[in-house]
Amino acid sequence: MSNTSKIINLTLKIWRQENPASVGAFKNYPSGPISTDMSFLEMLDVVNEALTQQGEEPVAFDHDCREGICGACGTVINGQAHGHLEGTTLCQLHMRNFKDGDTIVIEPFRSRAFPLIKDLMVDRSALDTLVAEGGYVSVNTGGAIEANSILVPQRTADQALDASECIGCGACVAACPNGSAMLFVSAKVSQLALLPQGQPERAKRALAMVRKMDELGFGNCGNERECEAACPKQISITNIARLNREYLKASLFSREK
Ligand code: FES
């Protein structure tokens, strides 16, 4: 335990729902003594341990790397996807950001395209379906070519790298009043549209991913910018402007349409 760590006690209002067909409701739980050094997920582990010992069903929640890189974690904390800390995934949100005696409301990402599985877990496979629609480059395998033979201006490379930081957690969808996946799709389209390797499938990708997004029940962008604010990787909505240009160009000039 670090010198600055404290013990706090919280009241948790957690969404409990047995399965997609059952009726869910918030249930109150005392957190028990929690170290401020713990991450939010570690705090939930402690709560689950107590529930298990009492013979109660532990709270189901998604997680994997717990290092802010996989995109598996994600719930809504006090009305904000991944909580109130900017540029932070839930697994990197630490309990030192809460005060002793706080009440914390914990609920799942809610969106038409993310059906609930159980408690705080939702099915975000619609994002995988979107990537399968064009968020990749098809390459002929073979010997790697000399890196300097394809020159990319520094600024363009930086923009592509920024877009590629998207971890596909779905916070943008959960935060958007329209349940739009525009930030997610625009990050995937941008990172490839900016680089030489993404050019052969550029038009096809933009058309296919946008069309699939509509088909899967995601809403349209209303320029609310909630997605940008909730994104743990701080993906900029300038990518959405690029996606709109890519889609328009592909619709007007591409033979793929
Ligand atoms: S568990 Fe991997 S990003 Fe949070």
PDB file of C-alpha atoms and ligand atoms in Angstrom:
ATOM      1  CA  MET A   1       0.000   0.000   0.000  1.00  0.00           C
ATOM      2  CA  SER A   2       1.427   3.432  -0.897  1.00  0.00           C
ATOM      3  CA  ASN A   3       1.967   6.235   1.654  1.00  0.00           C
ATOM      4  CA  THR A   4      -0.898   8.216   0.188  1.00  0.00           C
ATOM      5  CA  SER A   5      -3.418   5.366   0.103  1.00  0.00           C
ATOM      6  CA  LYS A   6      -6.532   5.567   2.253  1.00  0.00           C
ATOM      7  CA  ILE A   7      -9.387   3.258   3.082  1.00  0.00           C
ATOM      8  CA  ILE A   8     -12.787   4.400   1.897  1.00  0.00           C
ATOM      9  CA  ASN A   9     -16.282   2.970   2.112  1.00  0.00           C
ATOM     10  CA  LEU A  10     -18.790   3.449  -0.672  1.00  0.00           C
ATOM     11  CA  THR A  11     -22.365   2.650  -1.517  1.00  0.00           C
ATOM     12  CA  LEU A  12     -22.710   1.004  -4.901  1.00  0.00           C
ATOM     13  CA  LYS A  13     -25.924   1.057  -6.908  1.00  0.00           C
ATOM     14  CA  ILE A  14     -25.313  -1.718  -9.413  1.00  0.00           C
ATOM     15  CA  TRP A  15     -27.555  -2.755 -12.313  1.00  0.00           C
ATOM     16  CA  ARG A  16     -28.497  -6.401 -11.894  1.00  0.00           C
ATOM     17  CA  GLN A  17     -30.184  -8.318 -14.674  1.00  0.00           C
ATOM     18  CA  GLU A  18     -30.143 -12.086 -14.874  1.00  0.00           C
ATOM     19  CA  ASN A  19     -30.464 -12.343 -18.655  1.00  0.00           C
ATOM     20  CA  PRO A  20     -31.684 -10.344 -21.678  1.00  0.00           C
ATOM     21  CA  ALA A  21     -35.275 -11.476 -21.147  1.00  0.00           C
ATOM     22  CA  SER A  22     -35.530 -10.674 -17.435  1.00  0.00           C
ATOM     23  CA  VAL A  23     -36.359  -7.312 -15.882  1.00  0.00           C
ATOM     24  CA  GLY A  24     -33.313  -5.514 -14.484  1.00  0.00           C
ATOM     25  CA  ALA A  25     -33.072  -3.168 -11.520  1.00  0.00           C
ATOM     26  CA  PHE A  26     -30.494  -1.294  -9.464  1.00  0.00           C
ATOM     27  CA  LYS A  27     -29.445  -3.012  -6.250  1.00  0.00           C
ATOM     28  CA  ASN A  28     -27.555  -1.344  -3.409  1.00  0.00           C
ATOM     29  CA  TYR A  29     -24.372  -2.871  -2.059  1.00  0.00           C
ATOM     30  CA  PRO A  30     -21.901  -1.574   0.518  1.00  0.00           C
ATOM     31  CA  SER A  31     -18.412  -1.756  -0.980  1.00  0.00           C
ATOM     32  CA  GLY A  32     -16.786  -2.682   2.324  1.00  0.00           C
ATOM     33  CA  PRO A  33     -13.375  -1.155   3.089  1.00  0.00           C
ATOM     34  CA  ILE A  34     -11.636  -0.278  -0.215  1.00  0.00           C
ATOM     35  CA  SER A  35      -8.055   0.933  -0.689  1.00  0.00           C
ATOM     36  CA  THR A  36      -7.781   4.069  -2.817  1.00  0.00           C
ATOM     37  CA  ASP A  37      -4.894   2.306  -4.608  1.00  0.00           C
ATOM     38  CA  MET A  38      -7.335  -0.171  -6.148  1.00  0.00           C
ATOM     39  CA  SER A  39      -8.616   0.147  -9.675  1.00  0.00           C
ATOM     40  CA  PHE A  40     -12.371   0.213 -10.217  1.00  0.00           C
ATOM     41  CA  LEU A  41     -12.300  -3.398 -11.403  1.00  0.00           C
ATOM     42  CA  GLU A  42     -10.307  -4.493  -8.349  1.00  0.00           C
ATOM     43  CA  MET A  43     -12.969  -2.820  -6.217  1.00  0.00           C
ATOM     44  CA  LEU A  44     -15.627  -4.841  -8.077  1.00  0.00           C
ATOM     45  CA  ASP A  45     -13.539  -7.990  -7.465  1.00  0.00           C
ATOM     46  CA  VAL A  46     -13.674  -7.283  -3.709  1.00  0.00           C
ATOM     47  CA  VAL A  47     -17.442  -6.778  -3.884  1.00  0.00           C
ATOM     48  CA  ASN A  48     -17.826 -10.026  -5.848  1.00  0.00           C
ATOM     49  CA  GLU A  49     -15.729 -11.928  -3.335  1.00  0.00           C
ATOM     50  CA  ALA A  50     -18.043 -10.780  -0.540  1.00  0.00           C
ATOM     51  CA  LEU A  51     -21.141 -11.652  -2.588  1.00  0.00           C
ATOM     52  CA  THR A  52     -19.773 -15.125  -3.325  1.00  0.00           C
ATOM     53  CA  GLN A  53     -19.034 -15.717   0.359  1.00  0.00           C
ATOM     54  CA  GLN A  54     -22.607 -14.717   1.185  1.00  0.00           C
ATOM     55  CA  GLY A  55     -23.885 -17.225  -1.380  1.00  0.00           C
ATOM     56  CA  GLU A  56     -25.055 -14.481  -3.753  1.00  0.00           C
ATOM     57  CA  GLU A  57     -24.477 -14.315  -7.494  1.00  0.00           C
ATOM     58  CA  PRO A  58     -21.395 -12.172  -8.280  1.00  0.00           C
ATOM     59  CA  VAL A  59     -21.813  -9.166 -10.576  1.00  0.00           C
ATOM     60  CA  ALA A  60     -20.982 -10.026 -14.207  1.00  0.00           C
ATOM     61  CA  PHE A  61     -18.696  -7.493 -15.892  1.00  0.00           C
ATOM     62  CA  ASP A  62     -16.292  -7.552 -18.831  1.00  0.00           C
ATOM     63  CA  HIS A  63     -12.530  -7.218 -18.482  1.00  0.00           C
ATOM     64  CA  ASP A  64      -9.353  -8.662 -19.889  1.00  0.00           C
ATOM     65  CA  CYS A  65      -6.005  -6.830 -20.009  1.00  0.00           C
ATOM     66  CA  ARG A  66      -6.707  -4.405 -17.129  1.00  0.00           C
ATOM     67  CA  GLU A  67      -4.024  -2.205 -18.685  1.00  0.00           C
ATOM     68  CA  GLY A  68      -6.183   0.061 -20.836  1.00  0.00           C
ATOM     69  CA  ILE A  69      -5.271  -1.599 -24.129  1.00  0.00           C
ATOM     70  CA  CYS A  70      -7.785  -4.322 -25.021  1.00  0.00           C
ATOM     71  CA  GLY A  71     -11.122  -2.476 -24.945  1.00  0.00           C
ATOM     72  CA  ALA A  72     -12.916  -5.263 -23.059  1.00  0.00           C
ATOM     73  CA  CYS A  73     -13.904  -3.307 -19.960  1.00  0.00           C
ATOM     74  CA  GLY A  74     -16.606  -0.679 -19.958  1.00  0.00           C
ATOM     75  CA  THR A  75     -19.578   0.280 -17.872  1.00  0.00           C
ATOM     76  CA  VAL A  76     -21.301   3.576 -17.207  1.00  0.00           C
ATOM     77  CA  ILE A  77     -20.231   5.161 -13.903  1.00  0.00           C
ATOM     78  CA  ASN A  78     -22.458   7.934 -12.561  1.00  0.00           C
ATOM     79  CA  GLY A  79     -23.823   8.509 -16.061  1.00  0.00           C
ATOM     80  CA  GLN A  80     -20.462   8.593 -17.865  1.00  0.00           C
ATOM     81  CA  ALA A  81     -18.986   5.795 -19.962  1.00  0.00           C
ATOM     82  CA  HIS A  82     -15.758   4.650 -18.221  1.00  0.00           C
ATOM     83  CA  GLY A  83     -16.376   7.241 -15.487  1.00  0.00           C
ATOM     84  CA  HIS A  84     -15.552  10.904 -15.100  1.00  0.00           C
ATOM     85  CA  LEU A  85     -11.795  10.839 -15.702  1.00  0.00           C
ATOM     86  CA  GLU A  86     -10.777  12.030 -19.188  1.00  0.00           C
ATOM     87  CA  GLY A  87      -8.921   9.626 -21.459  1.00  0.00           C
ATOM     88  CA  THR A  88      -9.218   6.700 -19.049  1.00  0.00           C
ATOM     89  CA  THR A  89     -10.604   3.198 -19.420  1.00  0.00           C
ATOM     90  CA  LEU A  90     -12.589   1.734 -16.542  1.00  0.00           C
ATOM     91  CA  CYS A  91      -9.721  -0.604 -15.639  1.00  0.00           C
ATOM     92  CA  GLN A  92      -7.403   2.393 -15.277  1.00  0.00           C
ATOM     93  CA  LEU A  93      -9.837   4.399 -13.170  1.00  0.00           C
ATOM     94  CA  HIS A  94      -8.556   4.291  -9.598  1.00  0.00           C
ATOM     95  CA  MET A  95     -10.541   4.560  -6.413  1.00  0.00           C
ATOM     96  CA  ARG A  96      -8.491   7.584  -5.317  1.00  0.00           C
ATOM     97  CA  ASN A  97     -10.782   9.501  -7.664  1.00  0.00           C
ATOM     98  CA  PHE A  98     -13.715   8.879  -5.323  1.00  0.00           C
ATOM     99  CA  LYS A  99     -14.408  10.140  -1.822  1.00  0.00           C
ATOM    100  CA  ASP A 100     -15.242   8.233   1.334  1.00  0.00           C
ATOM    101  CA  GLY A 101     -19.028   7.921   1.624  1.00  0.00           C
ATOM    102  CA  ASP A 102     -19.698   8.413  -2.110  1.00  0.00           C
ATOM    103  CA  THR A 103     -22.579   6.641  -3.791  1.00  0.00           C
ATOM    104  CA  ILE A 104     -21.582   5.288  -7.195  1.00  0.00           C
ATOM    105  CA  VAL A 105     -24.135   4.269  -9.816  1.00  0.00           C
ATOM    106  CA  ILE A 106     -22.844   1.483 -12.065  1.00  0.00           C
ATOM    107  CA  GLU A 107     -24.780   0.395 -15.140  1.00  0.00           C
ATOM    108  CA  PRO A 108     -24.080  -1.279 -18.478  1.00  0.00           C
ATOM    109  CA  PHE A 109     -23.385   0.480 -21.799  1.00  0.00           C
ATOM    110  CA  ARG A 110     -26.867   1.045 -23.180  1.00  0.00           C
ATOM    111  CA  SER A 111     -27.418   1.068 -26.907  1.00  0.00           C
ATOM    112  CA  ARG A 112     -29.769  -0.615 -29.382  1.00  0.00           C
ATOM    113  CA  ALA A 113     -26.762  -2.197 -31.102  1.00  0.00           C
ATOM    114  CA  PHE A 114     -25.362  -3.582 -27.811  1.00  0.00           C
ATOM    115  CA  PRO A 115     -27.890  -6.090 -26.406  1.00  0.00           C
ATOM    116  CA  LEU A 116     -27.465  -6.832 -22.722  1.00  0.00           C
ATOM    117  CA  ILE A 117     -26.057 -10.237 -21.770  1.00  0.00           C
ATOM    118  CA  LYS A 118     -26.076 -10.077 -17.982  1.00  0.00           C
ATOM    119  CA  ASP A 119     -25.679  -7.369 -15.292  1.00  0.00           C
ATOM    120  CA  LEU A 120     -22.956  -5.042 -16.657  1.00  0.00           C
ATOM    121  CA  MET A 121     -22.062  -7.158 -19.697  1.00  0.00           C
ATOM    122  CA  VAL A 122     -23.317  -6.240 -23.152  1.00  0.00           C
ATOM    123  CA  ASP A 123     -22.742  -7.840 -26.537  1.00  0.00           C
ATOM    124  CA  ARG A 124     -20.470  -5.510 -28.529  1.00  0.00           C
ATOM    125  CA  SER A 125     -19.847  -7.940 -31.368  1.00  0.00           C
ATOM    126  CA  ALA A 126     -21.539  -5.463 -33.762  1.00  0.00           C
ATOM    127  CA  LEU A 127     -18.201  -3.596 -33.671  1.00  0.00           C
ATOM    128  CA  ASP A 128     -16.398  -6.761 -34.821  1.00  0.00           C
ATOM    129  CA  THR A 129     -18.944  -7.127 -37.627  1.00  0.00           C
ATOM    130  CA  LEU A 130     -18.102  -3.575 -38.715  1.00  0.00           C
ATOM    131  CA  VAL A 131     -14.374  -4.320 -38.790  1.00  0.00           C
ATOM    132  CA  ALA A 132     -15.002  -7.516 -40.778  1.00  0.00           C
ATOM    133  CA  GLU A 133     -16.786  -5.340 -43.335  1.00  0.00           C
ATOM    134  CA  GLY A 134     -13.612  -3.459 -44.293  1.00  0.00           C
ATOM    135  CA  GLY A 135     -11.483  -2.384 -41.335  1.00  0.00           C
ATOM    136  CA  TYR A 136      -8.438  -4.224 -42.641  1.00  0.00           C
ATOM    137  CA  VAL A 137      -6.036  -4.313 -45.584  1.00  0.00           C
ATOM    138  CA  SER A 138      -5.717  -7.342 -47.860  1.00  0.00           C
ATOM    139  CA  VAL A 139      -2.051  -7.991 -48.515  1.00  0.00           C
ATOM    140  CA  ASN A 140      -0.042 -10.478 -50.469  1.00  0.00           C
ATOM    141  CA  THR A 141       2.354 -12.086 -48.065  1.00  0.00           C
ATOM    142  CA  GLY A 142       5.992 -12.209 -49.005  1.00  0.00           C
ATOM    143  CA  GLY A 143       9.231 -10.596 -48.035  1.00  0.00           C
ATOM    144  CA  ALA A 144       8.849  -7.273 -46.239  1.00  0.00           C
ATOM    145  CA  ILE A 145       9.792  -4.384 -48.488  1.00  0.00           C
ATOM    146  CA  GLU A 146      12.336  -1.816 -47.431  1.00  0.00           C
ATOM    147  CA  ALA A 147      10.536   0.552 -45.022  1.00  0.00           C
ATOM    148  CA  ASN A 148      11.884   3.744 -46.569  1.00  0.00           C
ATOM    149  CA  SER A 149      10.611   2.854 -50.027  1.00  0.00           C
ATOM    150  CA  ILE A 150       7.106   4.055 -49.010  1.00  0.00           C
ATOM    151  CA  LEU A 151       7.491   7.502 -47.551  1.00  0.00           C
ATOM    152  CA  VAL A 152       4.694   8.917 -45.398  1.00  0.00           C
ATOM    153  CA  PRO A 153       4.800  12.547 -44.252  1.00  0.00           C
ATOM    154  CA  GLN A 154       5.251  12.837 -40.489  1.00  0.00           C
ATOM    155  CA  ARG A 155       1.943  14.674 -39.936  1.00  0.00           C
ATOM    156  CA  THR A 156      -0.003  12.064 -41.895  1.00  0.00           C
ATOM    157  CA  ALA A 157       1.710   9.238 -40.017  1.00  0.00           C
ATOM    158  CA  ASP A 158       0.846  10.926 -36.707  1.00  0.00           C
ATOM    159  CA  GLN A 159      -2.820  11.313 -37.705  1.00  0.00           C
ATOM    160  CA  ALA A 160      -2.984   7.645 -38.760  1.00  0.00           C
ATOM    161  CA  LEU A 161      -1.376   6.558 -35.492  1.00  0.00           C
ATOM    162  CA  ASP A 162      -3.771   8.705 -33.457  1.00  0.00           C
ATOM    163  CA  ALA A 163      -6.750   7.089 -35.215  1.00  0.00           C
ATOM    164  CA  SER A 164      -5.260   3.621 -34.733  1.00  0.00           C
ATOM    165  CA  GLU A 165      -5.339   4.092 -30.957  1.00  0.00           C
ATOM    166  CA  CYS A 166      -9.053   3.159 -30.947  1.00  0.00           C
ATOM    167  CA  ILE A 167      -9.435   0.017 -28.813  1.00  0.00           C
ATOM    168  CA  GLY A 168     -13.031  -0.641 -29.847  1.00  0.00           C
ATOM    169  CA  CYS A 169     -14.508  -0.476 -26.345  1.00  0.00           C
ATOM    170  CA  GLY A 170     -17.796   1.024 -27.551  1.00  0.00           C
ATOM    171  CA  ALA A 171     -17.834   3.955 -25.101  1.00  0.00           C
ATOM    172  CA  CYS A 172     -18.477   6.295 -28.043  1.00  0.00           C
ATOM    173  CA  VAL A 173     -21.646   4.385 -28.909  1.00  0.00           C
ATOM    174  CA  ALA A 174     -22.815   4.286 -25.282  1.00  0.00           C
ATOM    175  CA  ALA A 175     -22.189   8.025 -24.820  1.00  0.00           C
ATOM    176  CA  CYS A 176     -23.928   9.120 -28.037  1.00  0.00           C
ATOM    177  CA  PRO A 177     -27.624  10.050 -27.647  1.00  0.00           C
ATOM    178  CA  ASN A 178     -28.147   8.504 -31.101  1.00  0.00           C
ATOM    179  CA  GLY A 179     -26.117   5.355 -30.377  1.00  0.00           C
ATOM    180  CA  SER A 180     -23.881   6.204 -33.314  1.00  0.00           C
ATOM    181  CA  ALA A 181     -20.701   4.276 -34.096  1.00  0.00           C
ATOM    182  CA  MET A 182     -19.344   7.078 -36.290  1.00  0.00           C
ATOM    183  CA  LEU A 183     -16.291   7.729 -34.095  1.00  0.00           C
ATOM    184  CA  PHE A 184     -15.354   4.054 -34.116  1.00  0.00           C
ATOM    185  CA  VAL A 185     -15.862   3.610 -37.868  1.00  0.00           C
ATOM    186  CA  SER A 186     -14.141   6.905 -38.652  1.00  0.00           C
ATOM    187  CA  ALA A 187     -11.073   5.858 -36.649  1.00  0.00           C
ATOM    188  CA  LYS A 188     -10.846   2.563 -38.547  1.00  0.00           C
ATOM    189  CA  VAL A 189     -11.447   4.191 -41.952  1.00  0.00           C
ATOM    190  CA  SER A 190      -9.043   7.076 -41.222  1.00  0.00           C
ATOM    191  CA  GLN A 191      -6.082   5.033 -40.077  1.00  0.00           C
ATOM    192  CA  LEU A 192      -6.145   3.109 -43.362  1.00  0.00           C
ATOM    193  CA  ALA A 193      -7.200   5.951 -45.686  1.00  0.00           C
ATOM    194  CA  LEU A 194      -4.206   7.988 -44.542  1.00  0.00           C
ATOM    195  CA  LEU A 195      -1.612   5.334 -45.306  1.00  0.00           C
ATOM    196  CA  PRO A 196      -0.446   3.980 -48.690  1.00  0.00           C
ATOM    197  CA  GLN A 197      -1.298   0.404 -47.673  1.00  0.00           C
ATOM    198  CA  GLY A 198      -4.976   1.357 -47.265  1.00  0.00           C
ATOM    199  CA  GLN A 199      -5.430   2.849 -50.752  1.00  0.00           C
ATOM    200  CA  PRO A 200      -6.500  -0.184 -52.874  1.00  0.00           C
ATOM    201  CA  GLU A 201      -9.611  -0.839 -50.732  1.00  0.00           C
ATOM    202  CA  ARG A 202     -10.185   2.773 -49.659  1.00  0.00           C
ATOM    203  CA  ALA A 203     -13.492   3.481 -51.420  1.00  0.00           C
ATOM    204  CA  LYS A 204     -14.878  -0.008 -50.909  1.00  0.00           C
ATOM    205  CA  ARG A 205     -14.057   0.162 -47.187  1.00  0.00           C
ATOM    206  CA  ALA A 206     -15.786   3.508 -46.584  1.00  0.00           C
ATOM    207  CA  LEU A 207     -18.936   2.452 -48.434  1.00  0.00           C
ATOM    208  CA  ALA A 208     -19.175  -0.995 -46.852  1.00  0.00           C
ATOM    209  CA  MET A 209     -18.503   0.087 -43.268  1.00  0.00           C
ATOM    210  CA  VAL A 210     -20.969   2.989 -43.354  1.00  0.00           C
ATOM    211  CA  ARG A 211     -23.681   0.830 -44.913  1.00  0.00           C
ATOM    212  CA  LYS A 212     -23.115  -1.952 -42.388  1.00  0.00           C
ATOM    213  CA  MET A 213     -23.236   0.568 -39.556  1.00  0.00           C
ATOM    214  CA  ASP A 214     -26.757   1.612 -40.619  1.00  0.00           C
ATOM    215  CA  GLU A 215     -27.803  -2.005 -41.073  1.00  0.00           C
ATOM    216  CA  LEU A 216     -26.672  -2.971 -37.561  1.00  0.00           C
ATOM    217  CA  GLY A 217     -28.898  -0.359 -35.936  1.00  0.00           C
ATOM    218  CA  PHE A 218     -26.326   2.284 -35.001  1.00  0.00           C
ATOM    219  CA  GLY A 219     -27.677   5.838 -35.194  1.00  0.00           C
ATOM    220  CA  ASN A 220     -26.379   8.843 -37.066  1.00  0.00           C
ATOM    221  CA  CYS A 221     -23.904  11.421 -35.811  1.00  0.00           C
ATOM    222  CA  GLY A 222     -25.648  14.520 -34.452  1.00  0.00           C
ATOM    223  CA  ASN A 223     -22.424  16.439 -33.686  1.00  0.00           C
ATOM    224  CA  GLU A 224     -23.034  16.112 -29.949  1.00  0.00           C
ATOM    225  CA  ARG A 225     -19.324  15.336 -29.375  1.00  0.00           C
ATOM    226  CA  GLU A 226     -20.207  13.071 -26.447  1.00  0.00           C
ATOM    227  CA  CYS A 227     -18.252  10.287 -28.184  1.00  0.00           C
ATOM    228  CA  GLU A 228     -15.037  12.322 -28.205  1.00  0.00           C
ATOM    229  CA  ALA A 229     -15.496  13.229 -24.522  1.00  0.00           C
ATOM    230  CA  ALA A 230     -16.076   9.607 -23.493  1.00  0.00           C
ATOM    231  CA  CYS A 231     -13.355   8.029 -25.621  1.00  0.00           C
ATOM    232  CA  PRO A 232     -10.624   6.634 -23.357  1.00  0.00           C
ATOM    233  CA  LYS A 233      -8.133   7.086 -26.198  1.00  0.00           C
ATOM    234  CA  GLN A 234      -9.318  10.625 -26.982  1.00  0.00           C
ATOM    235  CA  ILE A 235      -9.984   9.915 -30.652  1.00  0.00           C
ATOM    236  CA  SER A 236     -10.844  13.216 -32.305  1.00  0.00           C
ATOM    237  CA  ILE A 237     -14.128  13.829 -34.122  1.00  0.00           C
ATOM    238  CA  THR A 238     -12.083  15.303 -36.988  1.00  0.00           C
ATOM    239  CA  ASN A 239     -11.979  11.647 -38.016  1.00  0.00           C
ATOM    240  CA  ILE A 240     -15.767  11.768 -38.471  1.00  0.00           C
ATOM    241  CA  ALA A 241     -15.345  14.693 -40.875  1.00  0.00           C
ATOM    242  CA  ARG A 242     -12.780  12.608 -42.769  1.00  0.00           C
ATOM    243  CA  LEU A 243     -15.166   9.620 -42.847  1.00  0.00           C
ATOM    244  CA  ASN A 244     -17.914  11.822 -44.304  1.00  0.00           C
ATOM    245  CA  ARG A 245     -15.510  13.023 -47.031  1.00  0.00           C
ATOM    246  CA  GLU A 246     -14.368   9.465 -47.732  1.00  0.00           C
ATOM    247  CA  TYR A 247     -17.965   8.246 -48.003  1.00  0.00           C
ATOM    248  CA  LEU A 248     -19.027  11.129 -50.226  1.00  0.00           C
ATOM    249  CA  LYS A 249     -16.052  10.713 -52.560  1.00  0.00           C
ATOM    250  CA  ALA A 250     -16.600   6.966 -52.766  1.00  0.00           C
ATOM    251  CA  SER A 251     -20.330   7.415 -53.454  1.00  0.00           C
ATOM    252  CA  LEU A 252     -19.696   9.912 -56.254  1.00  0.00           C
ATOM    253  CA  PHE A 253     -16.626   8.570 -57.971  1.00  0.00           C
ATOM    254  CA  SER A 254     -16.089   4.946 -57.080  1.00  0.00           C
ATOM    255  CA  ARG A 255     -17.077   1.983 -59.222  1.00  0.00           C
ATOM    256  CA  GLU A 256     -17.604   0.024 -55.976  1.00  0.00           C
ATOM    257  CA  LYS A 257     -20.988   1.607 -55.261  1.00  0.00           C
TER     258      LYS A 257
HETATM  259  S1  FES B   1      -9.637  -4.466 -19.430  1.00  0.00           S
HETATM  260 FE1  FES B   1      -8.501  -4.070 -21.264  1.00  0.00          FE
HETATM  261  S2  FES B   1      -8.879  -1.984 -21.628  1.00  0.00           S
HETATM  262 FE2  FES B   1      -9.796  -2.318 -19.693  1.00  0.00          FE
END
